[in-house]
Amino acid sequence: MKLYARSLTKYFGRVAALVDVGFDINAERIAIIGQNGSGKSTLLSIIYGLLHPSRGVLKVNGYEPYNERERASMEMSIAFERPRFDINVRVRDVYKIIREYGDCDCLEMFWEQIGVKSFGEILLPDLSSGQKQLVQLMQALCRDSRIKVLDEPFSHLDVRNMGLIGDYILSRNFSVILTTHVPEEAEWIGEYFVMLKEGKIAWHGRIEELQEQGVYEVYLRQYLPESLEVILKLGYVAIVKSSYEELLELVERDKIRGFKKLGVRRYF
Amino acid sequence: MLLIDSLLYYFALEMPVNERVHLLNMLIFINMLFFNPIYITSGLAHIARSYDMTVFEISMLGGWRKIAIAKIFSMLVYMAPYMLFQVMVSSLFSRLCSLDYKLTLYTVLSIYFYTGLALMLSLIKSKTTTLLSSTLILFIAPLSVIILITNYLMFGARLDNLTSLISYILNPLSTYWYSIEDPGLISINWTNGLFVYIAVTLGLYTSFIFFFERAEIKI
């Protein structure tokens, strides 16, 4: 999948949601990462063709999706965060519609393994946030489309369902563009990363480019060990300068929960 | 609706032919100002969606135009029983008042027109605003024509071409009805009014598809 952007800018009134975003990516799984309000959903809306950019251009596999909406909607399917369903249709009706022309294996995974069947009789507006998320993902992943556009796909999901869906995404041939504000989710699924900060590109590239000798991300166990040289602390994760042996010892003494090589959290 | 129309028909049967037209006038009035807005808005409640739901449907079914056409089709299917009922009632009353098919024709076309107008209103972002504005506009538009024409009637004036056109578009049934009562009132004959009306109605449905396919949606 080729994703190209040049001077991509989007204003909502006077507010700039995206400013001069540019990249030229050739990858099958692209993760767009950023904090709340960084412009991830706006970028996704333009990718799916829901919005025109105020300036600049974006192309998906050579065409501009906001100018060729029919083509974009046939080739791509989308699942977005926190949907507001306002029609009285049951989940099993959505399942039946998708079953007419969708991926049966995918549908059976959602229906039986993940357990969408258990709330099949419930109306869409009455679903919990997690259930709505599952219905959205069922629609986006099981429909016959080449590119899946997923906005925070794992939000509101429990660990088990997240695992099943993530493994499914990795095992299939389709292309994926997903957004997340959780670095581990991005690093799990993504091949190529686009980091957004206040509507601008902070960094984009592959994970190998991020890794630095002697710098690690450490998962804290309550308190930060004083022996560590901290570069940045972000909640329960700290970016530290240390050695592999020292961190391993801290894990064995239960001072930290674990550690990994520096990843996209670097740009937070 | 059935009760009111039945009562009017019953009373019309008891009246002399030249007085039945007053009941027919009342029927037209009630239909244009009450039954049409209520029924069409109730149909719109099935069509109007939040943008989230629209995107969900587009993604699930894989096409903007499919969804737009499906909405038009749903609305027309919903309106079909109402339209059939109105055709039947207007045919019965036309025969009773010794009038020809034109009244029935305009009854049907006005429902198509207002359905198209309601579809355009369904493009509004908020479902609540859509339903409220639909009820208001479908009530106010025909009422304004009735007020306009009765004022012209009161002063013995004649509507110019543009005003006649607008009257035909917004309330063809009442405009046609008043043109029968006072042949000199409306400056456009019913055939020209009909062609313009059909063109505007088709334009509404085409515009709905055009604007739906170009709606800007942020998820």
XYZ file of C-alpha atoms in Angstrom:
487
model
C 0.000 0.000 0.000
C 1.293 3.457 -0.904
C 0.345 6.417 1.191
C 1.561 9.812 0.020
C 0.990 13.264 1.449
C 2.440 16.645 0.529
C 1.822 19.889 2.445
C -1.370 18.361 3.812
C -3.212 20.960 5.888
C -6.700 20.995 7.344
C -8.408 23.870 9.090
C -11.687 23.772 11.009
C -12.498 27.454 11.100
C -9.364 29.019 12.555
C -8.176 25.860 14.244
C -5.447 23.996 12.384
C -5.959 20.266 12.863
C -3.165 19.323 10.458
C -0.293 21.527 9.326
C 2.017 20.750 6.384
C 1.947 16.993 6.865
C 4.098 15.142 4.366
C 5.256 11.574 3.891
C 5.795 8.977 1.196
C 5.174 5.524 2.633
C 5.190 2.080 1.110
C 4.083 -0.393 3.792
C 1.226 -2.768 4.533
C 0.605 -1.751 8.149
C 0.896 1.903 9.051
C 0.437 3.119 12.616
C -0.387 6.767 13.227
C 0.458 7.703 16.785
C -0.116 10.813 18.814
C -1.661 12.196 21.920
C -5.244 13.419 22.184
C -5.875 16.290 19.785
C -2.778 15.648 17.666
C -4.781 15.289 14.422
C -4.925 11.503 14.085
C -8.680 11.278 13.454
C -8.568 14.207 11.035
C -5.821 12.486 9.053
C -7.834 9.278 9.052
C -10.949 11.156 7.860
C -8.966 12.520 4.900
C -7.502 9.082 4.137
C -10.961 7.539 3.982
C -12.212 10.446 1.860
C -14.634 11.917 4.393
C -12.906 15.317 4.377
C -11.165 17.467 1.770
C -7.857 18.962 2.858
C -7.724 22.755 3.111
C -4.388 22.643 1.309
C -2.044 20.025 -0.069
C -2.690 16.556 -1.314
C -3.025 13.011 -0.013
C -2.990 9.898 -2.166
C -3.760 6.300 -1.348
C -2.336 3.911 -3.946
C -2.083 6.772 -6.427
C -5.519 8.385 -6.138
C -7.014 11.091 -3.934
C -9.745 9.397 -1.882
C -11.741 12.598 -1.169
C -12.047 13.176 -4.950
C -12.854 9.554 -5.772
C -15.151 8.657 -2.909
C -16.890 5.739 -4.589
C -13.558 4.067 -5.277
C -12.307 4.843 -1.765
C -15.420 3.411 -0.107
C -15.157 0.240 -2.191
C -11.472 -0.311 -1.488
C -11.461 0.764 2.141
C -13.560 0.087 5.197
C -13.398 2.115 8.392
C -13.948 1.617 12.099
C -13.877 4.746 14.214
C -13.782 5.358 17.923
C -16.875 5.922 20.041
C -19.549 5.547 17.376
C -23.000 6.952 18.047
C -25.517 4.508 16.629
C -28.951 6.036 16.313
C -31.030 3.499 14.419
C -32.867 0.575 15.926
C -31.144 -2.286 14.167
C -30.056 -5.434 15.980
C -26.488 -6.698 15.945
C -27.567 -9.950 14.271
C -29.016 -7.903 11.371
C -25.624 -6.267 10.848
C -24.045 -9.740 10.986
C -26.490 -11.026 8.352
C -25.805 -8.107 6.009
C -22.038 -8.588 6.188
C -22.403 -12.361 5.807
C -23.911 -11.821 2.334
C -20.580 -10.798 0.843
C -17.969 -10.656 3.625
C -15.249 -12.927 4.963
C -16.974 -15.886 6.634
C -13.928 -16.904 8.692
C -13.653 -13.398 10.063
C -17.367 -13.284 10.840
C -17.259 -16.619 12.623
C -14.323 -15.402 14.716
C -16.321 -12.363 15.810
C -19.600 -14.211 16.209
C -18.407 -17.297 18.096
C -14.901 -16.787 19.481
C -15.129 -13.156 20.457
C -18.746 -13.589 21.476
C -20.676 -11.014 19.474
C -23.425 -13.656 19.283
C -24.117 -13.171 22.991
C -25.429 -9.654 22.315
C -26.837 -10.352 18.869
C -30.385 -9.477 19.919
C -29.504 -6.083 21.354
C -30.251 -2.894 19.416
C -27.212 -0.886 18.301
C -27.965 2.230 20.411
C -28.241 0.054 23.558
C -24.775 -1.529 23.272
C -21.959 -0.765 25.699
C -18.908 1.071 24.366
C -16.935 -2.172 24.079
C -19.771 -3.933 22.266
C -20.117 -1.033 19.824
C -16.408 -1.213 19.193
C -16.674 -4.933 18.406
C -19.568 -4.375 15.984
C -17.582 -1.628 14.256
C -14.523 -3.839 13.961
C -16.635 -6.748 12.709
C -17.970 -4.506 9.960
C -14.585 -3.042 9.024
C -12.479 -6.212 9.168
C -14.937 -8.713 7.734
C -16.136 -6.625 4.807
C -14.399 -7.417 1.553
C -12.043 -4.430 1.303
C -8.313 -4.159 0.581
C -7.514 -1.506 3.163
C -8.768 -1.332 6.731
C -8.786 2.115 8.312
C -9.031 1.721 12.081
C -9.306 4.573 14.571
C -8.168 3.422 18.019
C -9.288 -0.156 17.285
C -8.366 -1.580 20.683
C -9.944 1.062 22.864
C -12.742 -0.283 25.102
C -11.640 -3.886 24.407
C -10.564 -6.398 27.027
C -7.170 -8.038 26.747
C -8.491 -11.317 25.317
C -10.470 -9.721 22.497
C -7.630 -7.335 21.768
C -5.350 -10.342 21.349
C -7.740 -12.193 19.038
C -8.343 -9.186 16.812
C -4.695 -8.149 16.732
C -3.613 -11.678 15.767
C -6.271 -11.720 13.058
C -5.012 -8.422 11.614
C -1.440 -9.717 11.543
C -2.394 -12.999 9.890
C -4.284 -11.515 6.946
C -3.247 -10.063 3.571
C -5.071 -6.760 3.751
C -3.412 -3.417 4.415
C -4.075 -1.573 7.649
C -3.879 2.066 8.670
C -4.541 2.440 12.348
C -4.343 5.214 14.899
C -3.560 4.827 18.551
C -2.173 6.776 21.468
C -0.753 3.612 23.049
C 2.834 3.020 21.856
C 2.744 -0.742 22.520
C -0.305 -1.199 20.276
C 1.428 0.677 17.467
C 4.657 -1.282 17.844
C 2.752 -4.591 17.923
C 0.804 -4.077 14.703
C 2.703 -1.409 12.740
C 5.486 -1.722 10.180
C 5.766 2.007 9.565
C 5.041 4.760 12.048
C 3.814 8.318 11.723
C 4.052 10.358 14.891
C 1.791 13.435 15.077
C 2.165 16.272 17.549
C -0.189 19.281 17.468
C -1.137 18.555 13.879
C 2.438 18.286 12.601
C 4.706 15.349 11.855
C 7.074 14.820 14.789
C 8.681 11.809 13.177
C 7.951 9.052 10.673
C 9.886 5.908 9.871
C 10.465 2.334 10.900
C 11.126 1.127 14.409
C 14.744 0.194 13.742
C 15.545 3.886 13.227
C 14.463 4.687 16.782
C 16.598 2.304 18.693
C 19.528 3.768 20.531
C 22.329 2.034 22.394
C 21.842 2.000 26.114
C 18.392 3.579 26.118
C 15.398 1.542 27.219
C 11.742 1.846 28.166
C 11.126 0.543 31.664
C 7.771 -0.620 33.068
C 7.594 0.586 36.630
C 6.557 -1.335 39.703
C 5.028 1.435 41.802
C 8.148 3.558 42.318
C 11.042 4.477 40.083
C 14.305 2.846 41.311
C 16.743 5.560 42.300
C 19.670 3.858 40.577
C 18.231 4.550 37.129
C 19.182 7.576 35.008
C 15.794 8.814 33.798
C 15.429 10.722 30.542
C 11.635 11.014 30.636
C 8.859 9.577 32.785
C 5.473 8.963 31.207
C 3.025 7.461 33.679
C 3.972 3.853 34.365
C 6.791 3.874 31.791
C 10.127 5.629 32.041
C 12.752 6.130 29.351
C 16.125 5.498 30.981
C 19.814 5.209 30.202
C 21.049 1.895 31.508
C 22.517 -1.446 30.599
C 20.733 -4.664 29.749
C 22.315 -6.453 32.732
C 21.333 -3.783 35.243
C 17.721 -3.786 34.075
C 17.570 -7.580 34.105
C 18.745 -7.558 37.705
C 16.060 -5.010 38.632
C 13.409 -7.284 37.065
C 14.664 -10.265 39.035
C 14.554 -8.238 42.257
C 10.989 -7.180 41.330
C 11.960 -3.485 41.333
C 10.575 -3.059 37.809
C 8.034 -5.113 35.836
C 10.021 -5.266 32.631
C 11.844 -3.329 29.968
C 12.218 -3.129 26.202
C 14.228 -1.316 23.572
C 13.324 2.312 22.989
C 10.385 2.656 20.630
C 7.912 5.296 19.527
C 7.475 6.547 23.063
C 10.689 8.480 22.390
C 8.645 11.073 20.533
C 6.097 11.594 23.276
C -56.815 10.873 8.542
C -59.186 8.137 7.403
C -61.817 9.360 9.844
C -61.588 12.996 8.761
C -61.626 12.163 5.050
C -64.543 9.787 5.543
C -66.519 12.419 7.434
C -65.844 15.035 4.759
C -66.899 12.584 2.049
C -70.078 11.719 3.949
C -71.023 15.388 4.335
C -70.159 16.056 0.685
C -72.592 13.366 -0.406
C -75.364 15.227 1.424
C -74.576 18.579 -0.186
C -75.543 20.056 -3.546
C -72.821 19.668 -6.218
C -71.886 23.359 -6.321
C -71.293 23.419 -2.567
C -69.206 20.254 -2.413
C -66.188 22.197 -3.613
C -65.977 23.934 -0.223
C -65.455 20.597 1.472
C -62.911 19.703 -1.155
C -61.125 22.959 -0.404
C -61.101 22.011 3.278
C -59.720 18.574 2.418
C -56.884 20.119 0.397
C -56.141 22.532 3.220
C -56.016 19.790 5.855
C -53.862 17.518 3.683
C -51.330 20.181 2.727
C -50.941 21.684 6.193
C -51.298 18.713 8.518
C -51.281 15.242 7.060
C -48.422 15.793 4.598
C -45.977 17.315 7.131
C -46.759 14.701 9.761
C -46.525 11.704 7.480
C -43.454 12.890 5.594
C -41.622 13.813 8.806
C -42.423 10.404 10.259
C -40.829 8.883 7.145
C -37.847 11.144 7.549
C -37.309 9.767 11.061
C -36.249 6.492 9.407
C -33.923 8.183 6.910
C -32.188 10.858 8.962
C -29.003 9.657 10.650
C -26.134 10.959 12.686
C -22.981 11.231 10.614
C -21.439 8.360 12.573
C -24.223 6.063 11.441
C -23.905 7.288 7.848
C -20.185 6.491 7.799
C -20.895 3.074 9.324
C -23.416 2.343 6.540
C -21.091 3.601 3.799
C -18.265 1.448 5.127
C -20.479 -1.624 5.533
C -22.102 -1.386 2.113
C -19.150 0.100 0.249
C -20.592 3.124 -1.525
C -21.937 6.645 -1.127
C -24.317 6.515 -4.071
C -25.797 3.187 -2.956
C -26.723 4.703 0.394
C -28.205 7.845 -1.195
C -30.338 5.809 -3.591
C -31.359 3.443 -0.793
C -32.554 6.408 1.271
C -34.646 7.720 -1.649
C -36.072 4.265 -2.249
C -36.861 3.746 1.457
C -38.610 7.073 1.650
C -40.707 6.401 -1.469
C -41.665 2.934 -0.258
C -42.709 4.450 3.073
C -44.765 7.102 1.273
C -46.414 4.630 -1.153
C -49.382 3.620 1.066
C -50.034 7.263 1.953
C -49.845 8.244 -1.694
C -52.255 5.481 -2.693
C -54.667 6.597 -0.022
C -54.485 10.223 -1.179
C -54.986 9.161 -4.815
C -58.080 7.247 -3.827
C -59.510 10.089 -1.737
C -58.781 12.805 -4.304
C -60.243 10.623 -7.095
C -63.435 10.092 -5.110
C -63.762 13.799 -4.332
C -62.917 14.813 -7.909
C -65.696 12.588 -9.205
C -68.053 13.954 -6.571
C -67.291 17.550 -7.582
C -67.262 16.752 -11.303
C -63.597 17.601 -11.660
C -61.050 15.843 -13.848
C -57.817 13.943 -13.123
C -55.626 17.045 -12.613
C -56.449 17.323 -8.924
C -55.319 13.742 -8.286
C -52.207 14.329 -10.384
C -51.226 17.374 -8.354
C -51.983 15.530 -5.109
C -49.480 12.833 -6.008
C -46.861 15.238 -7.353
C -47.020 17.470 -4.283
C -46.254 14.458 -2.083
C -43.256 13.632 -4.296
C -42.048 17.213 -4.096
C -42.289 17.467 -0.330
C -40.645 14.064 0.034
C -37.743 15.393 -2.038
C -37.597 18.508 0.110
C -37.562 16.370 3.248
C -34.700 14.301 1.812
C -32.707 17.487 1.302
C -33.363 18.384 4.951
C -32.053 14.977 6.013
C -28.588 16.214 4.999
C -28.558 18.408 8.113
C -26.059 17.081 10.634
C -28.442 16.710 13.550
C -31.397 14.342 13.403
C -33.413 16.476 15.841
C -32.871 19.624 13.767
C -33.825 17.689 10.623
C -37.131 16.516 12.065
C -38.032 19.889 13.568
C -37.168 21.875 10.448
C -38.990 19.362 8.267
C -42.201 19.734 10.253
C -41.934 23.532 10.170
C -41.005 23.939 6.502
C -43.549 21.416 5.248
C -46.190 23.320 7.192
C -45.063 26.886 6.481
C -44.311 26.534 2.748
C -47.832 25.533 1.645
C -49.445 27.848 4.203
C -47.508 30.848 2.887
C -48.840 30.172 -0.628
C -52.411 29.975 0.652
C -51.978 33.287 2.488
C -50.362 34.880 -0.576
C -53.053 33.769 -2.997
C -55.973 34.670 -0.721
C -54.472 38.160 -0.340
C -54.289 38.524 -4.110
C -57.864 37.232 -4.347
C -59.033 39.761 -1.762
C -57.575 42.668 -3.754
C -58.696 41.265 -7.078
C -55.110 41.193 -8.340
C -53.344 38.728 -10.597
C -50.147 36.825 -9.728
C -47.244 37.571 -12.047
C -45.294 34.779 -13.765
C -42.596 34.449 -11.112
C -45.017 34.460 -8.192
C -47.234 31.951 -10.007
C -44.213 29.695 -10.540
C -43.222 29.882 -6.899
C -46.803 29.160 -5.857
C -46.936 26.121 -8.115
C -43.658 24.848 -6.692
C -44.462 25.360 -3.030
C -48.143 24.407 -3.079
C -49.262 23.118 -6.478
C -52.500 21.683 -5.207
C -53.784 24.928 -3.711
C -52.467 26.962 -6.661
C -54.262 24.712 -9.127
C -57.366 24.771 -6.958
C -57.456 28.592 -6.850
C -56.835 28.742 -10.608
C -60.086 26.762 -11.051
C -61.980 29.072 -8.686
C -60.631 32.212 -10.379
C -59.214 31.488 -13.859
C -57.612 34.935 -14.159
C -55.704 34.726 -10.878
C -52.699 32.574 -11.855
C -50.786 33.779 -14.902
C -49.218 30.397 -15.735
C -51.450 27.657 -17.062
C -51.529 24.321 -15.331
C -49.476 22.512 -18.016
C -46.528 24.884 -17.729
C -46.849 24.770 -13.961
C -46.794 20.982 -14.123
C -43.632 20.823 -16.251
C -41.779 23.228 -13.975
C -42.994 21.327 -10.958
C -41.789 17.983 -12.283
C -38.427 19.521 -13.223
C -37.962 21.032 -9.756
C -38.977 17.774 -8.076
C -36.496 15.758 -10.146
C -33.914 18.421 -9.393
C -34.483 17.934 -5.666
C -33.850 14.191 -5.840
C -30.785 14.652 -8.023
C -29.490 17.371 -5.697
C -29.930 15.089 -2.728
C -27.678 12.473 -4.320
C -25.198 15.165 -5.401
C -24.902 16.791 -1.952
C -24.960 13.496 -0.063
C -21.977 12.235 -2.064
C -20.074 15.424 -1.209
C -20.912 15.759 2.488
C -17.895 16.572 4.670
C -17.776 14.314 7.714
C -15.260 14.308 10.526
C -15.229 11.149 12.634
